[in-house]
PDB file of C-alpha atoms and ligand atoms in Angstrom:
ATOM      1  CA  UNK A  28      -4.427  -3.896  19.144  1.00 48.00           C
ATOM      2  CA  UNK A  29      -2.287  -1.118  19.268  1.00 65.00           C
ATOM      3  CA  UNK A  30      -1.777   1.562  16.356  1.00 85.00           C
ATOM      4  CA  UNK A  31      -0.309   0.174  13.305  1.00 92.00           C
ATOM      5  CA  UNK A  32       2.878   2.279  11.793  1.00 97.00           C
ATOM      6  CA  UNK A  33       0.646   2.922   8.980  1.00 98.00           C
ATOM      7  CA  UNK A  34      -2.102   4.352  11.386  1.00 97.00           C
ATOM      8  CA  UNK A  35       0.835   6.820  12.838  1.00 97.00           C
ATOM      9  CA  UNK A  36       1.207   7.835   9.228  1.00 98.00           C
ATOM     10  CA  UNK A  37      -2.502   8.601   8.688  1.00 97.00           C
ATOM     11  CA  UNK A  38      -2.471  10.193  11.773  1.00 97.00           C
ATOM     12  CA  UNK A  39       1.180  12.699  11.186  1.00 97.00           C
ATOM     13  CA  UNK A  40       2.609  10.965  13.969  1.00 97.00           C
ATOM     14  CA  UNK A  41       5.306   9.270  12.238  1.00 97.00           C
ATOM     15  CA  UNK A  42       6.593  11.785   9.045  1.00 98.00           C
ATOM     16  CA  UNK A  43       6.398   9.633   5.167  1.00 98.00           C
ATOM     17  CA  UNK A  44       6.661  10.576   1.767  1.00 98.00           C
ATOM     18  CA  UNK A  45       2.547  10.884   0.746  1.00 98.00           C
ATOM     19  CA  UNK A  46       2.189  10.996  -2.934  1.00 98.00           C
ATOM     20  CA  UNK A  47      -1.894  10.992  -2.469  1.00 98.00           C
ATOM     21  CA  UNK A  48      -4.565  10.824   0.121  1.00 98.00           C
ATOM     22  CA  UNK A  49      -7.925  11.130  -0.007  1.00 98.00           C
ATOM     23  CA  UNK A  50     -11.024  10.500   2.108  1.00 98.00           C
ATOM     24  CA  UNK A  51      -9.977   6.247   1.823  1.00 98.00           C
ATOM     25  CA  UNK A  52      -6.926   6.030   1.835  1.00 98.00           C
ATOM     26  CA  UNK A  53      -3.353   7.288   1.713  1.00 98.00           C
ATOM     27  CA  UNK A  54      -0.177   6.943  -0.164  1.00 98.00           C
ATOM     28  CA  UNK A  55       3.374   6.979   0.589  1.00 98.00           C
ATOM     29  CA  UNK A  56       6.652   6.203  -0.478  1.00 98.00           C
ATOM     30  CA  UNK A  57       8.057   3.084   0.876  1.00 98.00           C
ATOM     31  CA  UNK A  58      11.071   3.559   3.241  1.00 98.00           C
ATOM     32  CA  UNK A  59      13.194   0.703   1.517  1.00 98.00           C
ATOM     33  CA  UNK A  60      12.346   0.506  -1.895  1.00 97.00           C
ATOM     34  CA  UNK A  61      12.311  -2.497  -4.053  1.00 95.00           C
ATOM     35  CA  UNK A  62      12.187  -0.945  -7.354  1.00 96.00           C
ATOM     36  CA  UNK A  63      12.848   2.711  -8.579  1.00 97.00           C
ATOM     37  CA  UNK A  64       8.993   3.984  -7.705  1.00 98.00           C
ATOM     38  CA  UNK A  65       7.557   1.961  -4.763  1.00 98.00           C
ATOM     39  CA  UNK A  66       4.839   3.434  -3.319  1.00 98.00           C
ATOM     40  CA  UNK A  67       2.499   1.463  -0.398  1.00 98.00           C
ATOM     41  CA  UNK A  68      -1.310   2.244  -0.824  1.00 98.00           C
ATOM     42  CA  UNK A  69      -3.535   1.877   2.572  1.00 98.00           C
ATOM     43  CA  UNK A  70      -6.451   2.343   3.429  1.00 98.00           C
ATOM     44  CA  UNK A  71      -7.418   4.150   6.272  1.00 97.00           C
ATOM     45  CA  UNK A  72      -9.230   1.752   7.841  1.00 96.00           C
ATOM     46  CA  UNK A  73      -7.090  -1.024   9.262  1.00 97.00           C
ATOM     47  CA  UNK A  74      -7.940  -4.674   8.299  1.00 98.00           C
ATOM     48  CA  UNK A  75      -4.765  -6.414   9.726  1.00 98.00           C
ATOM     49  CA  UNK A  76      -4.479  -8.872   6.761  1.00 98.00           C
ATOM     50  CA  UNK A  77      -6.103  -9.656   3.769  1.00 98.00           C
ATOM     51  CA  UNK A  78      -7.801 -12.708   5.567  1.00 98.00           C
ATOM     52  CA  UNK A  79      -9.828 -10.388   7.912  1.00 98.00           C
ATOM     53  CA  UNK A  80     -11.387  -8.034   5.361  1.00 98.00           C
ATOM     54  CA  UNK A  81     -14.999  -9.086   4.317  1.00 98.00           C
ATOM     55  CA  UNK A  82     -16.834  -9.555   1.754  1.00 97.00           C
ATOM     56  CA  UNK A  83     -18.810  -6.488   1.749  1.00 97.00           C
ATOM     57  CA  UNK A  84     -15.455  -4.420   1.350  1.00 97.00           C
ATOM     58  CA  UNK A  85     -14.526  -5.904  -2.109  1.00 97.00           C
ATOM     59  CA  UNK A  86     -15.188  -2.247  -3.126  1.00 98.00           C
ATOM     60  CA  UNK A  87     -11.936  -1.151  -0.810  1.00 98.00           C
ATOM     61  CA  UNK A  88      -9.938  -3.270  -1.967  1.00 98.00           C
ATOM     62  CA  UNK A  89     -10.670  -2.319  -6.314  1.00 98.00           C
ATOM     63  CA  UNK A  90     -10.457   1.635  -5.018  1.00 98.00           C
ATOM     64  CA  UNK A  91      -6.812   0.599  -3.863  1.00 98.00           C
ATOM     65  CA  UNK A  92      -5.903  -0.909  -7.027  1.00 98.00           C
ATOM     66  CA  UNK A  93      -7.648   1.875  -8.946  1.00 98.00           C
ATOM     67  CA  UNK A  94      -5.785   4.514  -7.170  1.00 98.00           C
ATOM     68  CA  UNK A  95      -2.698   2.460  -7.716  1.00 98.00           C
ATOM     69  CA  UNK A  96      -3.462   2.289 -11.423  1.00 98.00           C
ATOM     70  CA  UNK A  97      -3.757   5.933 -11.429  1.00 98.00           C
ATOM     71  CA  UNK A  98      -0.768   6.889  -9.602  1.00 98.00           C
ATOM     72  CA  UNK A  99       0.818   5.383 -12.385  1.00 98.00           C
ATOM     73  CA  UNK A 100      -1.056   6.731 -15.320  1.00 98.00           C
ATOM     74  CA  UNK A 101      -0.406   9.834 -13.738  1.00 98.00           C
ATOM     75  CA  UNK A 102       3.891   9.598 -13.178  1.00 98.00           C
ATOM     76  CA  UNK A 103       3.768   8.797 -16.731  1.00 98.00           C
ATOM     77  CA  UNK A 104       4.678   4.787 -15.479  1.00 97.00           C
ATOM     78  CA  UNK A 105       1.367   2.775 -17.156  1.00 98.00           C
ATOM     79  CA  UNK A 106       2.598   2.272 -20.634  1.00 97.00           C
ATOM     80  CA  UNK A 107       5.352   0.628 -19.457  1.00 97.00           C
ATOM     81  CA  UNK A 108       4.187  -1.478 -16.888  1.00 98.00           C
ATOM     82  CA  UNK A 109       4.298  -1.996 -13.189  1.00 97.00           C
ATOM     83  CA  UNK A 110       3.744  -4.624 -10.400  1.00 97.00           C
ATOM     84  CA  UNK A 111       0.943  -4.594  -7.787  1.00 98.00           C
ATOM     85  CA  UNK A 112       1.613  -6.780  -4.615  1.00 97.00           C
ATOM     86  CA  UNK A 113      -0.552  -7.781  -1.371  1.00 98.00           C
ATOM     87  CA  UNK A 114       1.398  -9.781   0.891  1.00 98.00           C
ATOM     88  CA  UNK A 115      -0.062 -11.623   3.551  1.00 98.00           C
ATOM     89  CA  UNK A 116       0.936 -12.807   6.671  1.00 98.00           C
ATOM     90  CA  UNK A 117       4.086 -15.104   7.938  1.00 98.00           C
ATOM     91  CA  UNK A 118       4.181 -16.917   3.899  1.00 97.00           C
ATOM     92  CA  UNK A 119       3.701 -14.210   2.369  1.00 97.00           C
ATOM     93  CA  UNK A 120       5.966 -12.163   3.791  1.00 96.00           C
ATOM     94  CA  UNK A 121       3.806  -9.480   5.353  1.00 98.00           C
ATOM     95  CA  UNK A 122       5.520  -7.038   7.497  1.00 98.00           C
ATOM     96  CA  UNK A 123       3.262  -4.567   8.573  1.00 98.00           C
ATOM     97  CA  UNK A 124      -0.038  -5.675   9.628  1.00 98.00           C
ATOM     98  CA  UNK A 125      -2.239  -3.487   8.012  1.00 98.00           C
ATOM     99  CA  UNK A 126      -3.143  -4.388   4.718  1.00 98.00           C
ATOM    100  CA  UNK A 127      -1.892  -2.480   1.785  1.00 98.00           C
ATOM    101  CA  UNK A 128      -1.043  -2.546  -1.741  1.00 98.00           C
ATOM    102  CA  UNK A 129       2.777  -2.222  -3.315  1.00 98.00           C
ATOM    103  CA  UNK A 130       3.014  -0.158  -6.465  1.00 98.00           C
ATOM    104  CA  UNK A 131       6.729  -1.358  -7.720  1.00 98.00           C
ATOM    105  CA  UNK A 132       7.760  -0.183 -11.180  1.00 97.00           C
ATOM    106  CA  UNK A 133      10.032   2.327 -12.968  1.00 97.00           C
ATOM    107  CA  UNK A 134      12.145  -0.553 -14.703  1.00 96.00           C
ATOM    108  CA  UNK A 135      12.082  -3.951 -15.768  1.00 95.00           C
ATOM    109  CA  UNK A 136      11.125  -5.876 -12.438  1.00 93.00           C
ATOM    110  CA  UNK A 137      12.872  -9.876 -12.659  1.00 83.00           C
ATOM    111  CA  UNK A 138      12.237 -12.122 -10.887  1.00 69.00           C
ATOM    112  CA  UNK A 139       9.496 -12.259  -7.253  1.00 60.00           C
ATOM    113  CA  UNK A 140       9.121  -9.992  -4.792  1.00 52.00           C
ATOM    114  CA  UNK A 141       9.173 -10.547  -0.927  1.00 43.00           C
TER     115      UNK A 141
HETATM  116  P1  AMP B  21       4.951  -5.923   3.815  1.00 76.79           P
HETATM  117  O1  AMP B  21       6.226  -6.699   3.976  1.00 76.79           O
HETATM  118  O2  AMP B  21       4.152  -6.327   2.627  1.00 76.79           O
HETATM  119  O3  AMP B  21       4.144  -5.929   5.105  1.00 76.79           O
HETATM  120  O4  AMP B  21       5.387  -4.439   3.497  1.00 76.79           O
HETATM  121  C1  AMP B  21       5.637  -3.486   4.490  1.00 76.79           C
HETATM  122  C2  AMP B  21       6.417  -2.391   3.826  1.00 76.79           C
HETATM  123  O5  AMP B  21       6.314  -1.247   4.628  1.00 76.79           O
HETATM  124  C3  AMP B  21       7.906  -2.693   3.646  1.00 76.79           C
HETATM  125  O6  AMP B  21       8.231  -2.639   2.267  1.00 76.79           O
HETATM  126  C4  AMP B  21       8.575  -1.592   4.457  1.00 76.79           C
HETATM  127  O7  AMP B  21       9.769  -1.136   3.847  1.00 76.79           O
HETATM  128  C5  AMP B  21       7.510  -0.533   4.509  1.00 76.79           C
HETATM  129  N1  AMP B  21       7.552   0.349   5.648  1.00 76.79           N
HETATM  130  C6  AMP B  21       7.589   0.007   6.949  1.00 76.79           C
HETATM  131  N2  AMP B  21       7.584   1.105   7.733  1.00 76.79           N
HETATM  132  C7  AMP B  21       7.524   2.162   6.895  1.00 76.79           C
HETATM  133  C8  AMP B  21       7.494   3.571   7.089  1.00 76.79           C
HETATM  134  N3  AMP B  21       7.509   4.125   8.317  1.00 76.79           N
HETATM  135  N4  AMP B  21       7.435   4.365   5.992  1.00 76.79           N
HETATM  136  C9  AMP B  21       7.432   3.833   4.761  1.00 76.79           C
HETATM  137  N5  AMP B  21       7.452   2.508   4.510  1.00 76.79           N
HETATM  138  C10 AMP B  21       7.509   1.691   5.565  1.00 76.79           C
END
């Protein structure tokens, strides 16, 4: 399959707002936010959904929500709360098929998120 968006961003084809990046993965701000800080954690290595990743890669997937965790702690959002979200595919509303995590918070967030 071709390269995802994502991919161009981990690769500086395509510019984005990075807020972190490390050897795993890479953060950026999402181009049409749902919530005053929304921020898309990916990892680097593309799993198109959350279906396809195995097993042996639970330790991926807790290093995205730590990192998420710790964006927050470190914009000063933890305390207050935030929302993490992994959609996936057609039901869930998944866009881009590369799996990441949403980081939504920086006021009270009602109701669901698509
Ligand atoms: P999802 O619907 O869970 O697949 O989420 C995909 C998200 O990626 C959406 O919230 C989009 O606004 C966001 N998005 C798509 N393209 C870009 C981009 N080039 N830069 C930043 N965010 C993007």
């Amino acid at each position: 399959m071709s390269g995802s968006i994502f991919e161009k961003i981990i690769q500086r084809e395509i510019p984005a707002d990075i807020v972190f990046e490390d050897e795993t993965l890479i953060a950026f701000r999402d181009r049409s936010p749902q919530a005053p800080v929304h921020v898309l954690f990916v990892p680097k290595h593309r799993y198109d959904t959350l279906n396809d990743v195995p097993s042996t890669e639970a330790e991926l997937l807790g290093t995205l929500m730590l990192a998420a965790r710790n964006y927050a702690q470190s914009i000063g959002m933890a305390e207050d709360g935030y929302r993490l979200v992994m959609n996936c595919n057609r039901n869930g509303g998944q866009t881009v098929y590369h799996i990441h995590l949403h980081l939504l918070g920086g006021a009270p967030l009602t109701g669901g998120f698509a």
